[in-house]
PDB file of C-alpha atoms in Angstrom:
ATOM      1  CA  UNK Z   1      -2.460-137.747  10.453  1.00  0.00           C
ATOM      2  CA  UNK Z   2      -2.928-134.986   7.842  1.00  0.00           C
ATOM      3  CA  UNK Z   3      -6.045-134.020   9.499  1.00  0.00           C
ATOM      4  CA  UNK Z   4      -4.188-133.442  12.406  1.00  0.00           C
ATOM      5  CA  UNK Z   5      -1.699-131.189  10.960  1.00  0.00           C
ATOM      6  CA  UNK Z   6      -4.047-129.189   9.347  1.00  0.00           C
ATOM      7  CA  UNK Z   7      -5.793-128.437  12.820  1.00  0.00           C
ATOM      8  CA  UNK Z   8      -2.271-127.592  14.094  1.00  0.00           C
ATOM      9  CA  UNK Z   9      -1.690-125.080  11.430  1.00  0.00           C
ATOM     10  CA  UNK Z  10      -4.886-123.150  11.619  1.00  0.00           C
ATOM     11  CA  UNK Z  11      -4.566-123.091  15.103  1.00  0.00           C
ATOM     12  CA  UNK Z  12      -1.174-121.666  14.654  1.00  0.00           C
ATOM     13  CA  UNK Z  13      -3.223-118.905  12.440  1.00  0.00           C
ATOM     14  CA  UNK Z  14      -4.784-118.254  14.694  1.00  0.00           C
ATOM     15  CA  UNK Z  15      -2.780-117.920  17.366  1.00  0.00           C
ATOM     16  CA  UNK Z  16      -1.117-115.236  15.159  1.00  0.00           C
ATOM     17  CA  UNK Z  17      -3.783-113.598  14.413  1.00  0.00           C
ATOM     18  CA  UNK Z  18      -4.261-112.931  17.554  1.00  0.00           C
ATOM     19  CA  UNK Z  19      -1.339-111.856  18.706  1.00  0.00           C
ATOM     20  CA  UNK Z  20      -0.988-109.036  15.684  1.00  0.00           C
ATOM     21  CA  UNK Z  21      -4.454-107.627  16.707  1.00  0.00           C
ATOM     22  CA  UNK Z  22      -2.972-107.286  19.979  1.00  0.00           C
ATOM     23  CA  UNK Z  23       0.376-105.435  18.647  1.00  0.00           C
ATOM     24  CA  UNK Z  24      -1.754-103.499  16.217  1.00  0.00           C
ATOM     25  CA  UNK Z  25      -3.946-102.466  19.132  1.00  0.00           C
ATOM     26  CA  UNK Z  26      -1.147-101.419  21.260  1.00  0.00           C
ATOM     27  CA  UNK Z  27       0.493 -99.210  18.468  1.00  0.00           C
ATOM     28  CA  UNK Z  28      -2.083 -97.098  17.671  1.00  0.00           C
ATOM     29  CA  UNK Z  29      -2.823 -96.365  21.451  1.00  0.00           C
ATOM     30  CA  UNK Z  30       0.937 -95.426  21.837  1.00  0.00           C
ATOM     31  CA  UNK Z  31       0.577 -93.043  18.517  1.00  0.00           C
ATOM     32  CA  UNK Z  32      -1.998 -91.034  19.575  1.00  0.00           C
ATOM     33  CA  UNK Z  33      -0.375 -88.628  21.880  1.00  0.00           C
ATOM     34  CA  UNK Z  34       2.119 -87.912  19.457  1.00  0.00           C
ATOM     35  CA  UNK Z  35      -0.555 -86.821  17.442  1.00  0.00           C
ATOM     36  CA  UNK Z  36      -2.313 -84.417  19.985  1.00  0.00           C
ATOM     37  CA  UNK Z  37       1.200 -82.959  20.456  1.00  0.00           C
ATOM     38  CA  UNK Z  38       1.368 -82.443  16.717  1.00  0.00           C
ATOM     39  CA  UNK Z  39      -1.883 -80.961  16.632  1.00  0.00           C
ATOM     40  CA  UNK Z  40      -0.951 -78.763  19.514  1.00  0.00           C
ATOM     41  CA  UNK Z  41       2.074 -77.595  17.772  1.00  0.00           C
ATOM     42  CA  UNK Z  42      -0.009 -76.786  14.421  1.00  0.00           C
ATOM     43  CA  UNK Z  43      -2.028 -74.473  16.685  1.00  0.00           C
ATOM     44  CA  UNK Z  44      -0.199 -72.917  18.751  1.00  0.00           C
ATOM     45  CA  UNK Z  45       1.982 -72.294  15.455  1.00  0.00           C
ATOM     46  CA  UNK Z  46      -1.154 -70.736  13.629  1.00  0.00           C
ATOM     47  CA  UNK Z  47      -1.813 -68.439  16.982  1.00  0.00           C
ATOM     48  CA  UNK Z  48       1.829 -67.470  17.099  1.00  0.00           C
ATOM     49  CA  UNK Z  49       1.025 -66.493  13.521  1.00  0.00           C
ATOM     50  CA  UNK Z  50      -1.625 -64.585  13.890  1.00  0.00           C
ATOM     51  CA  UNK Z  51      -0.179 -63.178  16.851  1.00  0.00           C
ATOM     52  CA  UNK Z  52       3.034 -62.331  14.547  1.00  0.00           C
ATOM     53  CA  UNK Z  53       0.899 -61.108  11.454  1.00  0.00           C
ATOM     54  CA  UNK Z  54      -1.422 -58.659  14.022  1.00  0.00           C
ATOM     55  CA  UNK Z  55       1.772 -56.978  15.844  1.00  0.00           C
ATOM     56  CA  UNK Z  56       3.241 -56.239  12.197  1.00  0.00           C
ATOM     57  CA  UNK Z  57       0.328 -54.922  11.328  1.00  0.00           C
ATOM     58  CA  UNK Z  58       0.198 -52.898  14.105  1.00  0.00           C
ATOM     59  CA  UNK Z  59       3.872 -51.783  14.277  1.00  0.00           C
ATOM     60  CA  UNK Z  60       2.975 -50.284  10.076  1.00  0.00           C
ATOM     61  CA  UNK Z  61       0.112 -48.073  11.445  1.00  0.00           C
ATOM     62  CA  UNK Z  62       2.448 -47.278  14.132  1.00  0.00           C
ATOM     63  CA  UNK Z  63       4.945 -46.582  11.579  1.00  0.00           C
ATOM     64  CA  UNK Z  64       2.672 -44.797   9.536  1.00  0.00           C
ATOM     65  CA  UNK Z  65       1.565 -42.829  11.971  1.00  0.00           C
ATOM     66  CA  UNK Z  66       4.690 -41.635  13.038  1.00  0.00           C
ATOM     67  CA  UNK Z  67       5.432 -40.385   9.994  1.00  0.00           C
ATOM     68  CA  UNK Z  68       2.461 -38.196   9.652  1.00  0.00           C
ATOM     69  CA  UNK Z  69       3.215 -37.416  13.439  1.00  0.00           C
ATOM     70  CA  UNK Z  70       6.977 -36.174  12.489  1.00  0.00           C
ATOM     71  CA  UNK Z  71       5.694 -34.433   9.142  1.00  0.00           C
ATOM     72  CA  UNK Z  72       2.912 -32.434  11.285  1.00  0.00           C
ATOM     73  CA  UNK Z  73       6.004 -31.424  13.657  1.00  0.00           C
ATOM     74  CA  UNK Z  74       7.809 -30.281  10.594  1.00  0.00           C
ATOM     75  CA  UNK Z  75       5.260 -28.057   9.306  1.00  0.00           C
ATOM     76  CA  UNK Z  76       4.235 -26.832  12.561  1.00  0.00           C
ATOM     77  CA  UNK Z  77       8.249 -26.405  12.953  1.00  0.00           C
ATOM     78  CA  UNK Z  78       8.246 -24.262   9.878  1.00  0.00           C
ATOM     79  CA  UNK Z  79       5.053 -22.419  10.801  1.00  0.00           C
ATOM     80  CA  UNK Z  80       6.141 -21.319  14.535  1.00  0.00           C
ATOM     81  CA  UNK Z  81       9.639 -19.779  12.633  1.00  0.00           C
ATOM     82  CA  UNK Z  82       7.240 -18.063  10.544  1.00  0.00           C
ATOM     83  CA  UNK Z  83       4.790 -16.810  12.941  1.00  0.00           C
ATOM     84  CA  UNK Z  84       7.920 -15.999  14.609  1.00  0.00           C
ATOM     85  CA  UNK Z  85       9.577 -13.780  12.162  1.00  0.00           C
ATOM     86  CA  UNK Z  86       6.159 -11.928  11.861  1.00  0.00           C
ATOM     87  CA  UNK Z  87       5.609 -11.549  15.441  1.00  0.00           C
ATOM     88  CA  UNK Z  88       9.629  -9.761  15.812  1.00  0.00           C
ATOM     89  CA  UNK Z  89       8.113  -7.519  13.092  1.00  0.00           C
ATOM     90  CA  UNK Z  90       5.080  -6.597  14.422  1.00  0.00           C
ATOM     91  CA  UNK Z  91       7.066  -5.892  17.654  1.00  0.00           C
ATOM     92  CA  UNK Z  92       9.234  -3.519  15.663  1.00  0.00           C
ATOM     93  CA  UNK Z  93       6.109  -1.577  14.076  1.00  0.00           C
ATOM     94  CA  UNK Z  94       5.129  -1.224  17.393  1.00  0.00           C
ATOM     95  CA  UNK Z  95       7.530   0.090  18.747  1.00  0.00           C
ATOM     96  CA  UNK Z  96       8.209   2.511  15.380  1.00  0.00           C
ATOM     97  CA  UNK Z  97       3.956   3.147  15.949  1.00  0.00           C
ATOM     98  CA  UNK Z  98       4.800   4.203  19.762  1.00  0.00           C
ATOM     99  CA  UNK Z  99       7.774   6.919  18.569  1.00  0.00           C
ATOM    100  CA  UNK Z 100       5.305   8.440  15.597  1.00  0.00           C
ATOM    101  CA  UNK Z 101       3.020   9.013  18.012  1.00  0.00           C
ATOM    102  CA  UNK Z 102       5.413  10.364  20.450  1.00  0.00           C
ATOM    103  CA  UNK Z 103       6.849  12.481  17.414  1.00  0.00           C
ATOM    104  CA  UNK Z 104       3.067  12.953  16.388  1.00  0.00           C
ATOM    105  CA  UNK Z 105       1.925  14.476  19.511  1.00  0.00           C
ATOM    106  CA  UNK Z 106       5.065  17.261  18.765  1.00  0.00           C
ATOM    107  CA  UNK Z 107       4.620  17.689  15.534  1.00  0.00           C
ATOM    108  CA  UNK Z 108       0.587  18.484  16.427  1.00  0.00           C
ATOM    109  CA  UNK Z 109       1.828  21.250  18.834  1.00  0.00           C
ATOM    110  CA  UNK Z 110       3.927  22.961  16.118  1.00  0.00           C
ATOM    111  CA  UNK Z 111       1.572  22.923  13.237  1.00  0.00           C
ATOM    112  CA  UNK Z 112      -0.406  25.528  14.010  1.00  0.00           C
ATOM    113  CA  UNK Z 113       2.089  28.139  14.127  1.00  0.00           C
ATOM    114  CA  UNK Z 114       4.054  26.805  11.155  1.00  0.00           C
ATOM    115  CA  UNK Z 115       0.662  27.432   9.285  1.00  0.00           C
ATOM    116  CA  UNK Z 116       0.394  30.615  10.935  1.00  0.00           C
ATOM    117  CA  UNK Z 117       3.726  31.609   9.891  1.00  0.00           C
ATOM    118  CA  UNK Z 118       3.220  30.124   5.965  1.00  0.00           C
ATOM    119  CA  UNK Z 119      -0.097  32.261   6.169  1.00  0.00           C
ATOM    120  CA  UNK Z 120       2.337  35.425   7.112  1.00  0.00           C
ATOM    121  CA  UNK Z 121       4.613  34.824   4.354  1.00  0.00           C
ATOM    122  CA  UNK Z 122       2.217  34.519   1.611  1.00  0.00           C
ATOM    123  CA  UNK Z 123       0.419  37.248   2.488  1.00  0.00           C
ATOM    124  CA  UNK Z 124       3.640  39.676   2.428  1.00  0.00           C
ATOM    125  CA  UNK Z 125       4.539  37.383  -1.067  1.00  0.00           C
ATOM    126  CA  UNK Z 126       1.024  38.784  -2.649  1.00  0.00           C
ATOM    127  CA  UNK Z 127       1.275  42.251  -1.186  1.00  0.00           C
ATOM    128  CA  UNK Z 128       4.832  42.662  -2.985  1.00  0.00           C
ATOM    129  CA  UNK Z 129       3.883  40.512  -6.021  1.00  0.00           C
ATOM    130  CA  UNK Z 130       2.171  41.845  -9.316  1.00  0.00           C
ATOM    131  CA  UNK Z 131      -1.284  43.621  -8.191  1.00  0.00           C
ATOM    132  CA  UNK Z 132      -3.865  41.163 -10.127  1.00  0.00           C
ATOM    133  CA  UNK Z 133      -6.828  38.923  -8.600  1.00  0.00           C
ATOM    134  CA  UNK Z 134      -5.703  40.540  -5.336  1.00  0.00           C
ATOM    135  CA  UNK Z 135      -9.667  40.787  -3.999  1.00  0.00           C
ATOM    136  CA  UNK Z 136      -9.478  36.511  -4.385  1.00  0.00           C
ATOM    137  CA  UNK Z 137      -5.926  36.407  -3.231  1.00  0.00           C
ATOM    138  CA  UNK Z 138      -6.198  37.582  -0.297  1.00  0.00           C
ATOM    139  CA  UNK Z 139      -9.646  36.452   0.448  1.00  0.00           C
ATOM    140  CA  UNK Z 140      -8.183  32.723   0.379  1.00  0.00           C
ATOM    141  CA  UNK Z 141      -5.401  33.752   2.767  1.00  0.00           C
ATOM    142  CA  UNK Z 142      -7.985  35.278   5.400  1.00  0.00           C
ATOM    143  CA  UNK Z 143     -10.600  32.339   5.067  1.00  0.00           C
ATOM    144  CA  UNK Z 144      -7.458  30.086   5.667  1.00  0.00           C
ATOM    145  CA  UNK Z 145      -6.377  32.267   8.425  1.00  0.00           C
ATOM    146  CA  UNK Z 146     -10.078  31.878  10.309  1.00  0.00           C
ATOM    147  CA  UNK Z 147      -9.981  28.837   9.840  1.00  0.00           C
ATOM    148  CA  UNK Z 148      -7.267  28.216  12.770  1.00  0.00           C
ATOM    149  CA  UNK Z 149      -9.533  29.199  15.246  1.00  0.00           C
ATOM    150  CA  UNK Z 150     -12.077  26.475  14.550  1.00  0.00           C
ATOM    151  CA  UNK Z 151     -12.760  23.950  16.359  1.00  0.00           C
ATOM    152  CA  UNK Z 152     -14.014  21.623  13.890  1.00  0.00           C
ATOM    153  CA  UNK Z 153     -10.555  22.409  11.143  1.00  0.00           C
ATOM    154  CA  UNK Z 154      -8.049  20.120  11.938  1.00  0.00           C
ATOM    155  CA  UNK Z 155      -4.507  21.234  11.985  1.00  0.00           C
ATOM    156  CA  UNK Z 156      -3.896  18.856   9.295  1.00  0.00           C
ATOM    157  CA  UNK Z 157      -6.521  19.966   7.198  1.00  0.00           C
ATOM    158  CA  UNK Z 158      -5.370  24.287   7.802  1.00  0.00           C
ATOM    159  CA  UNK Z 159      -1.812  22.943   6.619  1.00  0.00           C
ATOM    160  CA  UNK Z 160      -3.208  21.008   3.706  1.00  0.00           C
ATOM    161  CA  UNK Z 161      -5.141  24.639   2.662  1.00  0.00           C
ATOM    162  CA  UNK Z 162      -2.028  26.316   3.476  1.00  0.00           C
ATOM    163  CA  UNK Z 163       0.026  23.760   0.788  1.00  0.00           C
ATOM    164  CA  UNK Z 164      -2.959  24.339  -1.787  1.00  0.00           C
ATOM    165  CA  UNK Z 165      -2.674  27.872  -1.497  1.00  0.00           C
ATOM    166  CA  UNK Z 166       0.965  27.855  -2.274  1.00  0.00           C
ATOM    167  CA  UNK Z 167       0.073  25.653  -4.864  1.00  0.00           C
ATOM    168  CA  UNK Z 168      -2.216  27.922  -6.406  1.00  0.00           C
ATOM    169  CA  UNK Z 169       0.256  30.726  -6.649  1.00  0.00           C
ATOM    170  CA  UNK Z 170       2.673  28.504  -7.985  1.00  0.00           C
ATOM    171  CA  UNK Z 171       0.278  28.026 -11.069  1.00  0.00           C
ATOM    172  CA  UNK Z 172       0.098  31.736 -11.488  1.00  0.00           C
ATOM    173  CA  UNK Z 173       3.648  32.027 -12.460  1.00  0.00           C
ATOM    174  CA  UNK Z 174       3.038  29.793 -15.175  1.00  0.00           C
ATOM    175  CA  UNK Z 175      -0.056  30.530 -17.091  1.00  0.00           C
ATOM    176  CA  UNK Z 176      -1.455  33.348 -19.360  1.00  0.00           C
ATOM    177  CA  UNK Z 177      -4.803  35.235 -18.718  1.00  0.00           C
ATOM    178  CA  UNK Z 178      -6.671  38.470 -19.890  1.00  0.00           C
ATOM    179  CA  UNK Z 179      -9.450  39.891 -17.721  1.00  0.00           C
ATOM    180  CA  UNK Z 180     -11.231  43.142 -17.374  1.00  0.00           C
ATOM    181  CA  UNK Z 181     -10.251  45.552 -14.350  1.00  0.00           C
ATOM    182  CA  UNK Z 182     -10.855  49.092 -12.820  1.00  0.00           C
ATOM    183  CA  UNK Z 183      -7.347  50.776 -12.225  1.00  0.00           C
ATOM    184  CA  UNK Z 184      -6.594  54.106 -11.880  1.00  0.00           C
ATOM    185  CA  UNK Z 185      -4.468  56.040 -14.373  1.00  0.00           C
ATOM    186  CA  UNK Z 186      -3.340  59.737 -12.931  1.00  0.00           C
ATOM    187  CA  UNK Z 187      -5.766  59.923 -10.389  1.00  0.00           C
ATOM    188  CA  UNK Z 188      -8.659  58.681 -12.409  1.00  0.00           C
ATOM    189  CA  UNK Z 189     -10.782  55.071 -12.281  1.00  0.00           C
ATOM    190  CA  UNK Z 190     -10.596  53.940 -16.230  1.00  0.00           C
ATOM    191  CA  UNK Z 191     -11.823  50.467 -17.282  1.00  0.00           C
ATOM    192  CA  UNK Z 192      -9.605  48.446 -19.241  1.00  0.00           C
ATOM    193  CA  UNK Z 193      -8.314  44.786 -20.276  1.00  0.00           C
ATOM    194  CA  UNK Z 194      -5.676  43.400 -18.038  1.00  0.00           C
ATOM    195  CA  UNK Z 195      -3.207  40.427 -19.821  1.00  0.00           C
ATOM    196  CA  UNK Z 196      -0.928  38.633 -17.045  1.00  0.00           C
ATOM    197  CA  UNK Z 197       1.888  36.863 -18.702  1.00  0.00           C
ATOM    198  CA  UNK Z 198       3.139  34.698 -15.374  1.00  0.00           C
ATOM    199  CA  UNK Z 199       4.458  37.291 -13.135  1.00  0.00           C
ATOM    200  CA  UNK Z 200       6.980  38.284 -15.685  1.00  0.00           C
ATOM    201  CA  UNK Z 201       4.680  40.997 -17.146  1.00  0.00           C
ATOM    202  CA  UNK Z 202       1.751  42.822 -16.241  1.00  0.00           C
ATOM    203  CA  UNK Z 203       0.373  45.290 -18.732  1.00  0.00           C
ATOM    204  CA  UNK Z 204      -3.139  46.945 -19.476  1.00  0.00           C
ATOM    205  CA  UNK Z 205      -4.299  48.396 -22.295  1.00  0.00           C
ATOM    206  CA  UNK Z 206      -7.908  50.721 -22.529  1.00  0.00           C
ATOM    207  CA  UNK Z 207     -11.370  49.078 -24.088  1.00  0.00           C
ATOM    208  CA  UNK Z 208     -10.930  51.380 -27.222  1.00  0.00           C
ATOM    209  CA  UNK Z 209      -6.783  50.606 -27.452  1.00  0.00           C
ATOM    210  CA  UNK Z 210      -5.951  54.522 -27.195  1.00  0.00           C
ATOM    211  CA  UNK Z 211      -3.670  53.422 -24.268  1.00  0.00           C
ATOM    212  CA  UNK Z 212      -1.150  50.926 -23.231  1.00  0.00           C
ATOM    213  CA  UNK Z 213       0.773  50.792 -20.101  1.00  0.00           C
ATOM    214  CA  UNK Z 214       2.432  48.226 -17.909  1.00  0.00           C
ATOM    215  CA  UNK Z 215       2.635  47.737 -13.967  1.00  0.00           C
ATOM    216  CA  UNK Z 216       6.182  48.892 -12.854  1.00  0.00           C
ATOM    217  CA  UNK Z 217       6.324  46.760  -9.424  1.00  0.00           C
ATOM    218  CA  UNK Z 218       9.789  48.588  -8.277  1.00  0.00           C
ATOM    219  CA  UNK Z 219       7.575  52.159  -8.380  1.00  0.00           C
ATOM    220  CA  UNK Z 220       4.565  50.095  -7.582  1.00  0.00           C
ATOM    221  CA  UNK Z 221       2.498  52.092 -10.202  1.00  0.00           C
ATOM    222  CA  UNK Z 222       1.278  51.932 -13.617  1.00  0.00           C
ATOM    223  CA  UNK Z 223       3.339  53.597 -16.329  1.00  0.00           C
ATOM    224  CA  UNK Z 224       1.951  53.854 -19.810  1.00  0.00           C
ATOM    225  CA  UNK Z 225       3.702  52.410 -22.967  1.00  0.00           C
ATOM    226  CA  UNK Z 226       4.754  53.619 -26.909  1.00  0.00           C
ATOM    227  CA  UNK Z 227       1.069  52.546 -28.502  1.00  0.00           C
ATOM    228  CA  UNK Z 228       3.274  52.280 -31.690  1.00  0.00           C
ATOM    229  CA  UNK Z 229       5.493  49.969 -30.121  1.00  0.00           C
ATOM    230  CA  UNK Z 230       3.317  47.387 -28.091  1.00  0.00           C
ATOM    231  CA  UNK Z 231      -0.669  48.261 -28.464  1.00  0.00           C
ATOM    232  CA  UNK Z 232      -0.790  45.483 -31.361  1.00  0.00           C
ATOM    233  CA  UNK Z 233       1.083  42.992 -29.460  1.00  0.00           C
ATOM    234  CA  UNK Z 234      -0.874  43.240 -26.514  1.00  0.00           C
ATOM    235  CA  UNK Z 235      -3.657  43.182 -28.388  1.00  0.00           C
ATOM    236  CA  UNK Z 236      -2.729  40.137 -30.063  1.00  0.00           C
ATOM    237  CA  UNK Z 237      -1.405  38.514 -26.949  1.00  0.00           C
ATOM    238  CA  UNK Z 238      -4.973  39.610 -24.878  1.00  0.00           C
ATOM    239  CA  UNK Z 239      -6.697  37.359 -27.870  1.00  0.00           C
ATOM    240  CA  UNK Z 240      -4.245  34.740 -26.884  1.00  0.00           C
ATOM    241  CA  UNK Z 241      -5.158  34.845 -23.470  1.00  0.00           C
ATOM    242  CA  UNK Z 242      -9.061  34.620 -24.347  1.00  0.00           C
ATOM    243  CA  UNK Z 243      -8.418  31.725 -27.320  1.00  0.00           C
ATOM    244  CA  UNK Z 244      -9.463  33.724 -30.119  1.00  0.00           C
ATOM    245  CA  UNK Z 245      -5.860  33.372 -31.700  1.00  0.00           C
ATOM    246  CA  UNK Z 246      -2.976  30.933 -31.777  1.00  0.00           C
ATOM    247  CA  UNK Z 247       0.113  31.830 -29.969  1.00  0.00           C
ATOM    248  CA  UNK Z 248       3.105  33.695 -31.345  1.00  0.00           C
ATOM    249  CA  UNK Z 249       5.904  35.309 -30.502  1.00  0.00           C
ATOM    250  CA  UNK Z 250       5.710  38.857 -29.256  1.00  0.00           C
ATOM    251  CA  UNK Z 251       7.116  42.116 -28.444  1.00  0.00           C
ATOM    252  CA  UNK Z 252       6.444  42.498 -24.799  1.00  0.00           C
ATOM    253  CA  UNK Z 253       8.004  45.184 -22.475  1.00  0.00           C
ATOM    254  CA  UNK Z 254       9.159  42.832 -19.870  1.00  0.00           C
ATOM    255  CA  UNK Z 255      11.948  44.216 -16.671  1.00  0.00           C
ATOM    256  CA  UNK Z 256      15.380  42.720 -17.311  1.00  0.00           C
ATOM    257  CA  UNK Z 257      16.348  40.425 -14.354  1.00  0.00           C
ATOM    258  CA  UNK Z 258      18.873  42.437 -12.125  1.00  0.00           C
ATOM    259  CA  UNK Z 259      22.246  40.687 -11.180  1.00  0.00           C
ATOM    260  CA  UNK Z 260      23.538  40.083  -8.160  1.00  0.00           C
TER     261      UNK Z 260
END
């Protein structure tokens, strides 16, 4: 009878056994779809991801470039107001270029007989001025003068000659020179020393210093002068003129201006 119930109880083992294989077997068939779903998640989850992670990445460079875009505008903004401005000014020297040479053309026309007229002037100017270095004063008025009708002398260049001209006797009323002349003296040629003091004074006095005299430029003529009262000073003042002495005041007969 024990034997028996031993047999019944490992049978019933068994039997149980048996049975939990079976429910063991049917769990883990039932699991593994949720499983593949999980695992289906997990990727599609790692692809949304990397789907996620590549549009940020490409909405930064987007970003980025944007913002090199919109500072390139900016410059260029700041360039084209620029190029602007300098264009409007350009415009304006234009059209200030066009007048010159509208005024140019008139101002060509009347050069040539301003010049012409300057020439005129001077050369009355030197014939009523003080009578010294008039062989070279009027030489440089005449070679001015032909110079008008060349074709190569540019009526800018016959005014500039013109203006140096003037210029030239401009510095003769300023300065202090002796030089030897021929003048005549009653009728006769004598050789003597000539001292210019500006064109206040123009006096003479013989190689040997017998005679002094002065140009009188209302008479036009040369008028002689006390030796006792101005032969030493024009002496002294002739050695002035040359540098052999230092300067000093002297007696010179000089014309009183006249009032008005």
């Amino acid at each position: 009878m024990t034997m028996n119930r031993f047999k019944s109880v490992l049978l019933a083992a068994c039997v149980a056994s048996g049975a939990l294989g079976v429910a063991a077997s049917a769990s883990a068939e039932s699991l593994e779809p949720i499983l593949e779903v999980g695992k289906q998640r997990t990727a599609d989850a790692k692809a949304s991801q990397a789907k996620i992670d590549r549009l940020a990445d490409e909405t930064r460079d987007l970003l980025s470039d944007y913002k090199t875009v919109m500072k390139q505008i900016d410059g260029l903004k700041v360039y084209n107001a620029r190029l602007e401005r300098q264009i409007a000014n350009q415009n304006r020297r234009i059209t200030d270029i066009d007048s010159s040479v509208a005024e140019a053309a008139v101002i060509q026309r009347q050069i040539p007989p301003l010049v012409a007229r300057m020439l005129d002037g001077l050369e009355q100017f030197v014939a009523l001025d003080y009578p010294f270095e008039l062989d070279r004063r009027e030489g440089n008025i005449e070679a001015v003068r032909s110079n008008l009708d060349r074709s190569d002398v540019t009526s800018a260049e016959a005014f500039r000659q013109v203006l140096e001209l003037y210029s030239i006797e401009l510095q003769y009323g300023r300065g202090i020179e002796s030089y030897a002349e021929t003048i005549e003296l009653n009728g006769v040629e004598r050789e003597v020393n000539i001292l210019r003091i500006g064109r206040i004074a123009l006096i003479y006095q013989s190689t040997d210093g017998a005679e002094t005299g002065a140009w009188n430029n209302e008479t036009r003529s040369w008028e002689p002068l006390s030796a006792g009262d101005y032969a030493r000073a024009v002496r002294t003042g002739i050695r002035i003129a040359n540098k052999q002495a230092t300067i000093e005041l002297l007696n010179m007969p000089i014309a009183a201006p006249e009032a008005n």
